[in-house]
């Protein structure tokens, strides 16, 4: 560890990172490689260990095991004030006894930056988040959205090349969140910094990230681009968390060159392109809401499953139809509202699961219900 | 990270400095606060032979002292127990009103609840005395021609002198009210709304939801009140008449140079006080409280009737709690103050009943006794003592707060600091004299410096508690983390973030301890030597039967406390 | 199954400076799932609290089932509430929490246990009845709190942002549970939220609220496809706005000139000639194509600037040739890339016309 080491961080590497609180292992042997300039998201339910991971990277918590590397340098023993990270806290943590200006310029000042430079940076950053006119206000006088922007500005003002964002938007109204989401991504990308964000909101993760790591009970379950996570979830948990997914228990009936034919509970058969399971194996068939075809009435076609419309929910551009299938199970179908409005409660319908879109998983040891728990 | 070379070894500068800081703080706490508190214990052990001889096997009187001690302790315990029971009866409705209701003058009521904590005990004892036992008080107001109650009147059934009881109840009820109130305030009031939305009346809601969760607070407040009553000295000296409580006995024996029985009794009191406080602290710090209360009423099959009763009371008699509380405060707190003020005016020129000028305030102050001069001198002493002891206590207190928050093994210091608050003040005085005075280290003689050292002992805990409450109530930790992530060193953090945010807590602690110091009597009485403070001067005046002078001094002291209390409230709310 | 009526309800705070409710009139039908939707601070929670009796209105009356209830205390209003902060009594276990309402009614333990069992199975809760709230996940806690409300056997459910404190994934599941239960039990439900997707997916009717005023009331479909105000149009789902001036009007149709001289044809009711207007169209109705088709109307050339991935559908940010940016919602299988040249068409039947708001467009749609 050389003296006076101050840095320009670009890529982060976590190796075997573990942190325990009493008997609970909050972070369990995490390995991650985050690339320069990436907007990386750690996604998972509350309590999965996301905030703890972020605090370990920032140095606000000490790991029990494992190493953290910034640009190849081991930083485990570097105290937080020397790691040069910009941290946006979940509740913003704006200093209540300081004005917006004082909050934003705190970092540069406490690091001993030249006052003229500080003045310039403060103005620049505050203009970027459109809050220059409120520079003399106190945090309690600002709305939630404004406070969030001040928190972001404060983290950016230090000019650090690593941004850590702890659920930056979760304290805001749903509607406001949607609007600020894109602004947040733009600002972060503009600075060129590497950003690691943490959230439990899958829409945020999917829309904003370059890559996502799904965290469950302290462990990383899958790391990939949004598109790959969506099209190729590696487990029932990820599939359920990221997509709107239907799950059916079934048994493999027949395997051919094309794929497996699976029998669902009560008898109906579905055709899949899966070739990784054998006859007689217990499996789980997963298909997204939008990948279920639905037609009114009962039309004969191979692998059709019939049922009755039980519930219709309006989602704006889409409509979700819940069908009570004849075998007693339920399937949800999502289709554009322009087509979906034709259906009515009680209608008999024909559903068809598109083989190219079906994912087949081995039946989980812990049971299907356990894997579907999202908390 | 700065690393320097010292004597050939690499030392991390920062951790070196923090270690020095920790050690210095622990030493200061040890010398100034804990040593005096627990000294009597070691004194008694070291001089056990002598103590044993004097107390248990005295050649002249056998174990007479021990018998006396036993009787006195039982008497004091009885007073404390009954006082606490009455406190609970008053404290629950009063705490509930202050926690949940908003009304004009609420601030005044809160001040009146805080007043007994800081009022000069001697002045207050005196005010209560004349209110009940002289013609200047209720008796005269009712036209009885004499005091309403006799000095030594004993309340039947509980067999406790009325004056002592009323003084103890008044001086100890704030402990219960404040803690119960703050526990209730911590509770999200929405829980009670949820309960009502499910159909429960206001009283049922209180019994089932609020009370069980605030119970630990009530319990810990009761323990503090009990210990406070055991240790109450200043007011008790004035109103005790022929009775002797434990703390008075210590004063008496000390003045008679009977150190052995005095120190033995003091030793017993310290042990009792510590053994009560520390377990309670542990119990209260555990989260889950009991839900057995609702089950109890069910088992007794009275649940149904209780519910009906509560419903009716909620609708019709909801005003009772306000009435009871306000009557209590009016009679016990406001009345004595009014009486004193009234009497000062009455007695200003001459005794209104005999017409003698010698019985007037002016004569006593400026006449041959020249109490005015003593008053001026005593005021100077009081102010100096209060200012210096508060300043030193704030310094030690802030350092203590820092190490308590930073190091896990220092957490227990917080509980230990409650002990000086409940140790009988006379015991504390005795301890100080034996430790620092001619019989001990011989470093400090009775006088202003010893008073200052004594006051530091109970001021540090006040500053620490107040600062810690402010620290924990304002999520400072989150801001500290934010500051560190922005590049602030721990020192920067303390200077720019922590201190500004908790400074209000420090101020209120400082004012509380300043005011308390002004009014402290029991310990000061023992260590003052020839430097009297205003509160001990009142005791002297009463003993010399210079009643009008005592009136004036008491009024003056009480007024000062009220002003400071007002400032305290303004700052803590501001 | 009562109906609820609010007549001229007003409430102010902070010595009259903060208007929580401004002469609000609402009628909620018997058995309806009614949602009050609006941004934080609009006064929706205050309205609910007035109905519950937690807050007293400055003016106005509240009728439940035709009866005036202004002066009736909370515990006698026969309501069941579910709170944002969940508020399960921490010192009581699951069974004691759920059984609380029956208990304070005086029902003995044996019957209570049966009631609790029934409700637990209705909600398909699989947890120990002796568990304490802090041992459960937040979603489970809120379910228990729902069970507790159901156990009071009342017919009016008041839900104050019941899902806002939960993880977004949990919210998705629980919201449908709420509707299912309300409909199964046949009760009237008034639900308050700031989440427009939540409101649209489970309500029979929605009231949009802003700064103490009810802006519009209607079914989700009505409000989404035919909003009568710009605020509603913006608040529900995503909306593209374009300012312009009406150039021609003829037979229920008009031609609007927007920025850069581009003209859009749309339907119109009433006289708007030469007036400033705002055009609105939902992203999913804008058609994107690499070529111009004969049948497409209102075609404008543009370039793909960015894309945002949501799964099977993609939001494209398109910069039109006149400089305006619009969002479109298109199937993911039609893969366009940043920088692609594209033709966007705006079918007239989906373009909504609004009068230009007095206070300006930005202020009108602002959420804070």
mmCIF file with all atom_site columns, C-alpha atoms in Angstrom, chain B residues 63-124:
data_model
loop_
_atom_site.group_PDB
_atom_site.id
_atom_site.type_symbol
_atom_site.label_atom_id
_atom_site.label_alt_id
_atom_site.label_comp_id
_atom_site.label_asym_id
_atom_site.label_entity_id
_atom_site.label_seq_id
_atom_site.pdbx_PDB_ins_code
_atom_site.Cartn_x
_atom_site.Cartn_y
_atom_site.Cartn_z
_atom_site.occupancy
_atom_site.B_iso_or_equiv
_atom_site.pdbx_formal_charge
_atom_site.auth_seq_id
_atom_site.auth_comp_id
_atom_site.auth_asym_id
_atom_site.auth_atom_id
_atom_site.pdbx_PDB_model_num
ATOM 1  C CA . UNK B 1 63  ? -24.777 -2.407 68.174 1.00 0.00 ? 63  UNK B CA 1
ATOM 2  C CA . UNK B 1 64  ? -27.010 0.585  68.738 1.00 0.00 ? 64  UNK B CA 1
ATOM 3  C CA . UNK B 1 65  ? -25.792 2.216  65.535 1.00 0.00 ? 65  UNK B CA 1
ATOM 4  C CA . UNK B 1 66  ? -26.624 -0.875 63.570 1.00 0.00 ? 66  UNK B CA 1
ATOM 5  C CA . UNK B 1 67  ? -30.145 -0.936 65.022 1.00 0.00 ? 67  UNK B CA 1
ATOM 6  C CA . UNK B 1 68  ? -30.554 2.694  64.157 1.00 0.00 ? 68  UNK B CA 1
ATOM 7  C CA . UNK B 1 69  ? -29.319 2.075  60.642 1.00 0.00 ? 69  UNK B CA 1
ATOM 8  C CA . UNK B 1 70  ? -31.789 -0.752 60.179 1.00 0.00 ? 70  UNK B CA 1
ATOM 9  C CA . UNK B 1 71  ? -34.702 1.349  61.374 1.00 0.00 ? 71  UNK B CA 1
ATOM 10 C CA . UNK B 1 72  ? -33.671 4.300  59.266 1.00 0.00 ? 72  UNK B CA 1
ATOM 11 C CA . UNK B 1 73  ? -33.299 2.192  56.150 1.00 0.00 ? 73  UNK B CA 1
ATOM 12 C CA . UNK B 1 74  ? -36.704 0.603  56.601 1.00 0.00 ? 74  UNK B CA 1
ATOM 13 C CA . UNK B 1 75  ? -38.201 4.037  57.087 1.00 0.00 ? 75  UNK B CA 1
ATOM 14 C CA . UNK B 1 76  ? -36.531 5.427  53.983 1.00 0.00 ? 76  UNK B CA 1
ATOM 15 C CA . UNK B 1 77  ? -37.563 2.390  51.942 1.00 0.00 ? 77  UNK B CA 1
ATOM 16 C CA . UNK B 1 78  ? -41.148 2.815  52.995 1.00 0.00 ? 78  UNK B CA 1
ATOM 17 C CA . UNK B 1 79  ? -41.112 6.453  51.978 1.00 0.00 ? 79  UNK B CA 1
ATOM 18 C CA . UNK B 1 80  ? -39.574 5.596  48.622 1.00 0.00 ? 80  UNK B CA 1
ATOM 19 C CA . UNK B 1 81  ? -42.008 2.785  47.911 1.00 0.00 ? 81  UNK B CA 1
ATOM 20 C CA . UNK B 1 82  ? -45.139 4.752  48.703 1.00 0.00 ? 82  UNK B CA 1
ATOM 21 C CA . UNK B 1 83  ? -43.825 7.771  46.815 1.00 0.00 ? 83  UNK B CA 1
ATOM 22 C CA . UNK B 1 84  ? -43.209 5.681  43.733 1.00 0.00 ? 84  UNK B CA 1
ATOM 23 C CA . UNK B 1 85  ? -46.660 4.121  43.893 1.00 0.00 ? 85  UNK B CA 1
ATOM 24 C CA . UNK B 1 86  ? -48.246 7.554  44.041 1.00 0.00 ? 86  UNK B CA 1
ATOM 25 C CA . UNK B 1 87  ? -45.924 8.691  41.250 1.00 0.00 ? 87  UNK B CA 1
ATOM 26 C CA . UNK B 1 88  ? -47.168 5.870  39.036 1.00 0.00 ? 88  UNK B CA 1
ATOM 27 C CA . UNK B 1 89  ? -50.797 6.760  39.669 1.00 0.00 ? 89  UNK B CA 1
ATOM 28 C CA . UNK B 1 90  ? -50.118 10.343 38.668 1.00 0.00 ? 90  UNK B CA 1
ATOM 29 C CA . UNK B 1 91  ? -47.484 9.593  36.095 1.00 0.00 ? 91  UNK B CA 1
ATOM 30 C CA . UNK B 1 92  ? -49.515 7.390  33.779 1.00 0.00 ? 92  UNK B CA 1
ATOM 31 C CA . UNK B 1 93  ? -52.303 9.866  32.977 1.00 0.00 ? 93  UNK B CA 1
ATOM 32 C CA . UNK B 1 94  ? -49.914 12.816 32.956 1.00 0.00 ? 94  UNK B CA 1
ATOM 33 C CA . UNK B 1 95  ? -47.438 11.043 30.688 1.00 0.00 ? 95  UNK B CA 1
ATOM 34 C CA . UNK B 1 96  ? -50.251 10.067 28.349 1.00 0.00 ? 96  UNK B CA 1
ATOM 35 C CA . UNK B 1 97  ? -51.583 13.613 28.107 1.00 0.00 ? 97  UNK B CA 1
ATOM 36 C CA . UNK B 1 98  ? -48.160 15.080 27.413 1.00 0.00 ? 98  UNK B CA 1
ATOM 37 C CA . UNK B 1 99  ? -47.332 12.442 24.838 1.00 0.00 ? 99  UNK B CA 1
ATOM 38 C CA . UNK B 1 100 ? -50.537 12.419 22.888 1.00 0.00 ? 100 UNK B CA 1
ATOM 39 C CA . UNK B 1 101 ? -52.436 15.640 23.364 1.00 0.00 ? 101 UNK B CA 1
ATOM 40 C CA . UNK B 1 102 ? -51.796 19.138 22.178 1.00 0.00 ? 102 UNK B CA 1
ATOM 41 C CA . UNK B 1 103 ? -53.199 22.100 24.014 1.00 0.00 ? 103 UNK B CA 1
ATOM 42 C CA . UNK B 1 104 ? -52.322 25.658 24.805 1.00 0.00 ? 104 UNK B CA 1
ATOM 43 C CA . UNK B 1 105 ? -49.961 25.889 27.713 1.00 0.00 ? 105 UNK B CA 1
ATOM 44 C CA . UNK B 1 106 ? -48.612 22.409 27.145 1.00 0.00 ? 106 UNK B CA 1
ATOM 45 C CA . UNK B 1 107 ? -45.114 23.847 27.253 1.00 0.00 ? 107 UNK B CA 1
ATOM 46 C CA . UNK B 1 108 ? -45.797 25.341 30.661 1.00 0.00 ? 108 UNK B CA 1
ATOM 47 C CA . UNK B 1 109 ? -46.977 22.007 32.007 1.00 0.00 ? 109 UNK B CA 1
ATOM 48 C CA . UNK B 1 110 ? -43.869 20.342 30.621 1.00 0.00 ? 110 UNK B CA 1
ATOM 49 C CA . UNK B 1 111 ? -41.715 22.945 32.327 1.00 0.00 ? 111 UNK B CA 1
ATOM 50 C CA . UNK B 1 112 ? -43.540 22.351 35.587 1.00 0.00 ? 112 UNK B CA 1
ATOM 51 C CA . UNK B 1 113 ? -42.841 18.663 35.214 1.00 0.00 ? 113 UNK B CA 1
ATOM 52 C CA . UNK B 1 114 ? -39.146 19.354 34.637 1.00 0.00 ? 114 UNK B CA 1
ATOM 53 C CA . UNK B 1 115 ? -38.953 21.918 37.452 1.00 0.00 ? 115 UNK B CA 1
ATOM 54 C CA . UNK B 1 116 ? -38.626 19.486 40.359 1.00 0.00 ? 116 UNK B CA 1
ATOM 55 C CA . UNK B 1 117 ? -35.557 18.038 38.659 1.00 0.00 ? 117 UNK B CA 1
ATOM 56 C CA . UNK B 1 118 ? -33.668 21.269 38.837 1.00 0.00 ? 118 UNK B CA 1
ATOM 57 C CA . UNK B 1 119 ? -35.302 23.279 41.551 1.00 0.00 ? 119 UNK B CA 1
ATOM 58 C CA . UNK B 1 120 ? -33.085 24.020 44.521 1.00 0.00 ? 120 UNK B CA 1
ATOM 59 C CA . UNK B 1 121 ? -34.183 21.293 46.852 1.00 0.00 ? 121 UNK B CA 1
ATOM 60 C CA . UNK B 1 122 ? -33.658 23.318 49.995 1.00 0.00 ? 122 UNK B CA 1
ATOM 61 C CA . UNK B 1 123 ? -35.720 26.229 48.693 1.00 0.00 ? 123 UNK B CA 1
ATOM 62 C CA . UNK B 1 124 ? -38.417 23.884 47.566 1.00 0.00 ? 124 UNK B CA 1
#
